[in-house]
XYZ file of C-alpha atoms in Angstrom:
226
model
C -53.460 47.054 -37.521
C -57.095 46.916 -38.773
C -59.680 49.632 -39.155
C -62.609 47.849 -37.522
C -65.450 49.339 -39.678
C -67.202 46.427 -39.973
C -68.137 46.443 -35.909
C -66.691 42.583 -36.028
C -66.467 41.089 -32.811
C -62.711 39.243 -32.813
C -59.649 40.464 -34.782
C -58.134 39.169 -37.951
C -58.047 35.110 -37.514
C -54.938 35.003 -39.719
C -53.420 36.762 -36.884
C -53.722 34.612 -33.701
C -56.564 34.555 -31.086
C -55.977 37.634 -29.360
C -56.067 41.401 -30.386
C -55.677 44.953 -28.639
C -57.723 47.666 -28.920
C -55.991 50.690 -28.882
C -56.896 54.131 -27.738
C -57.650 56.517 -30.252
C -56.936 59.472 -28.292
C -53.284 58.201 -27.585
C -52.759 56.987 -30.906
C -54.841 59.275 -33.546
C -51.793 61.397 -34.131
C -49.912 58.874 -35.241
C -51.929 56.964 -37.191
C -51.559 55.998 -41.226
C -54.201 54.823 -43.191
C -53.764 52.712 -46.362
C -56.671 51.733 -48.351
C -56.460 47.839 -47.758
C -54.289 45.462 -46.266
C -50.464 46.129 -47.681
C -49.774 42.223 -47.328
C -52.843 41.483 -49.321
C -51.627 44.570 -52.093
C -48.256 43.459 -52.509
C -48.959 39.676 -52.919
C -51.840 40.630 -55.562
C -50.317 43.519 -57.569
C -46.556 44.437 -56.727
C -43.850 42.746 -58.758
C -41.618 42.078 -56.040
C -44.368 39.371 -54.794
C -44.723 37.683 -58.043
C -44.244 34.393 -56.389
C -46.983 34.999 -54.492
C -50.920 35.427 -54.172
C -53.707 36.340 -52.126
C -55.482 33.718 -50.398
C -58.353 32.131 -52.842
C -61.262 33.389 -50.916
C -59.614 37.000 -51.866
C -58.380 37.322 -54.825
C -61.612 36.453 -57.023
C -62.835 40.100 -55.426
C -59.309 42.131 -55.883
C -59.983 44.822 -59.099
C -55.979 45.044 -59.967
C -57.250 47.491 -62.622
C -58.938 49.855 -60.712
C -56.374 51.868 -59.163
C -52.990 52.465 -57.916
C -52.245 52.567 -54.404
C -53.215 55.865 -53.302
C -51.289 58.035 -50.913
C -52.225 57.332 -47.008
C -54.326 59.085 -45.371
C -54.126 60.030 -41.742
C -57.256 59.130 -38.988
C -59.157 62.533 -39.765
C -58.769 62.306 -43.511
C -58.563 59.002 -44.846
C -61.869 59.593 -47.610
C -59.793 58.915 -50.759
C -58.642 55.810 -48.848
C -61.759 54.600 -48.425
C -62.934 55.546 -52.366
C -59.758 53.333 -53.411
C -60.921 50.441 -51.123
C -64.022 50.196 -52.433
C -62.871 50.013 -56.151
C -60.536 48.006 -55.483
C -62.892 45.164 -54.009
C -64.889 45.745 -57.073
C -64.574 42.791 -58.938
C -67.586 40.639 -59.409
C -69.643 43.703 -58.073
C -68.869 47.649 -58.485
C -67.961 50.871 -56.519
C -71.382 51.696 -55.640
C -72.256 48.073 -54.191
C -69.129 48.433 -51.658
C -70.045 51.660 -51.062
C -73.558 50.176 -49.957
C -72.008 47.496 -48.243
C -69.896 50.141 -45.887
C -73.033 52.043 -45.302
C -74.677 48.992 -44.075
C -72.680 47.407 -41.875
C -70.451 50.596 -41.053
C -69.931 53.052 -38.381
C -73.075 54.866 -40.312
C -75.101 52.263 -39.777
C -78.310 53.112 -38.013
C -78.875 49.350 -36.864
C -78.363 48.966 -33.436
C -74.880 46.592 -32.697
C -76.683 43.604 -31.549
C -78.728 43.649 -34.627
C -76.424 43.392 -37.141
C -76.665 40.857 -40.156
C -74.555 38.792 -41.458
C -71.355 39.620 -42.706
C -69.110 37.187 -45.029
C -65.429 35.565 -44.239
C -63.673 37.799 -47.199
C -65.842 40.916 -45.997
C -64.092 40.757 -42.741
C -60.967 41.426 -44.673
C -62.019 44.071 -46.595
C -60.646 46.340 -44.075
C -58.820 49.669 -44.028
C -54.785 48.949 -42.886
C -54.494 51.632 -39.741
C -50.927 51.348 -39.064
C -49.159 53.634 -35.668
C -46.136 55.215 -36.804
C -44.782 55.635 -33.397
C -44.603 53.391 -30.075
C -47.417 53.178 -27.981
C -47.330 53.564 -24.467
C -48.821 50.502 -23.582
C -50.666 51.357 -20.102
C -52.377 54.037 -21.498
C -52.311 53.451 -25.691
C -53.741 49.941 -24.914
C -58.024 50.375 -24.240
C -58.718 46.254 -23.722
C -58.052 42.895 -25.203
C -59.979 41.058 -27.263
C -59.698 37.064 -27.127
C -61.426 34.480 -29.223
C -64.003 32.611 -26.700
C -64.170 29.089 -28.916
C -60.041 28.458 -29.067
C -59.252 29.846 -25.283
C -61.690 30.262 -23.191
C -61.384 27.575 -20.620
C -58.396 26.388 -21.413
C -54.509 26.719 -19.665
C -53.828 29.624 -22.330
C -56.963 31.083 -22.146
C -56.283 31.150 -18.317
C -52.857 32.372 -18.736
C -54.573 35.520 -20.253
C -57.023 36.560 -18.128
C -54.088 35.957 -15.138
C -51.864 38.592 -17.494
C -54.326 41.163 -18.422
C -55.569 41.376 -14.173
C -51.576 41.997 -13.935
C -51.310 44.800 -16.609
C -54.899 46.550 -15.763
C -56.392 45.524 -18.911
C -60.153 44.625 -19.148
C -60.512 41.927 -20.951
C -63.177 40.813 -23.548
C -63.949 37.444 -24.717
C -65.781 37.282 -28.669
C -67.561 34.870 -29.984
C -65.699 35.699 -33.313
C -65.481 32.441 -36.043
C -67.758 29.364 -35.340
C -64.687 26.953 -35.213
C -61.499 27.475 -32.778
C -59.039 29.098 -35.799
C -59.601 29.988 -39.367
C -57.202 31.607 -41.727
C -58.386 33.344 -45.505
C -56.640 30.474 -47.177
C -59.399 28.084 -45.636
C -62.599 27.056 -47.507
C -64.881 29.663 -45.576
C -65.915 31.906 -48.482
C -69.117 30.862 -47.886
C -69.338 31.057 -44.353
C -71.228 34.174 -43.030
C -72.621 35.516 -39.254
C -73.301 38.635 -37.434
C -69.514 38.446 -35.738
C -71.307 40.586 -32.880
C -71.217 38.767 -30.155
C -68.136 40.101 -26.974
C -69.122 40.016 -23.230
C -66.548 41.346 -20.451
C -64.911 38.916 -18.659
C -66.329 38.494 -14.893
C -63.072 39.427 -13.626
C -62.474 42.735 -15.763
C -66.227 43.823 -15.169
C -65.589 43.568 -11.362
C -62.316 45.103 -11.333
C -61.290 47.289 -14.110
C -64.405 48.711 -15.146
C -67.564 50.426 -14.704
C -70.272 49.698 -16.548
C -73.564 51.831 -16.959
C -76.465 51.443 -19.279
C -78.394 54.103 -20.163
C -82.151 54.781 -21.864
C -82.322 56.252 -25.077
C -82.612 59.882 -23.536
C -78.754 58.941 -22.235
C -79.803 59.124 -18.731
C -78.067 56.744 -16.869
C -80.675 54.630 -15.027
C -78.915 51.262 -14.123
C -75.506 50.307 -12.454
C -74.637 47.150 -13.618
C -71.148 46.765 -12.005
């Protein structure tokens, strides 16, 4: 489970072409936060994994002298997590220039979502691990889906999906996510980079499942749109 503080539009492509959202008020208690992803850690740095490594486009950034894993941190105070992760992506840059990089792109960002710039293949992965220490109940832990639009959309699967989520009550979102159907970090994409920004409802959910309102920037709600 990722930490999404990037604003990225599709989930981790190493992990299929569908993710869940899940709803922080149902899961906050129970969540764990670890400063990157554990898989990534323990292929890089732990001696149990010595017969393995990171995927190329990672490793080159991984600091393995920077720090030790520190202790996780829970969904309201997870700060030290976030000072490890940024040291130990330091490599080939420093602290402060992560730091800057979370700032820009983060949940502190003043730039409006659809404005976003470009954000880099092993950026994406720089996440925070959020893992739930407890089982979810699914009609009310799970917020909406997230599928990739390139790989499924249109296709028997992709139908499959929309056919399950009207049967569970989930909305469902389509993202424009990586500009190829699947992509994994052991790819040659380091030097592929976009604003990963791009979701739209499907028609279904919108008409269904959801209600949708814009509002002006005095948060007055001025348009129905479903």
């Amino acid at each position: 489970v990722a930490h999404n503080w990037a604003q990225v539009d599709a989930g981790n492509p190493s992990f299929g072409d569908v993710s869940l959202v899940f709803n922080t008020t149902r899961v906050a208690s129970a969540v764990e936060v670890a400063a990157k992803d554990t898989g990534i850690w323990e292929s890089a740095f732990h001696s149990s994994a010595n017969t393995s490594k990171p995927a190329p486009i990672l490793e080159h950034d991984l600091n393995c002298s920077a720090v030790d894993f520190p202790p996780a941190g829970t969904f309201e105070h997870f700060e030290h997590s976030l000072l490890a992760s940024f040291k130990l992506w330091s490599k080939g840059s420093s602290t402060v220039a992560q730091l800057l990089r979370f700032l820009e792109r983060g949940p502190m960002s003043e730039v409006p979502y659809t404005q976003l710039g470009n954000i880099s293949i092993p950026d994406i992965f720089k996440y925070l691990e959020t893992d739930i220490v407890a089982n979810v109940p699914f009609n009310q832990g799970v917020k909406f889906v997230i599928a990739q639009f390139g790989s499924l959309f249109g296709t028997e699967l992709g139908e499959a999906l929309q056919t399950w989520c009207r049967q569970h009550h989930l909305a469902l979102v389509w993202a424009r996510g990586l500009p190829f159907a699947r992509a994994s970090p052991s790819g040659g994409f380091k030097n592929v980079s976009a604003p990963f920004n791009q979701r739209f409802v499907d028609p279904a959910s919108a008409l269904m499942l959801l209600n949708a309102v814009s509002y002006t920037h005095l948060t007055l709600p001025t348009k129905r749109i479903v």
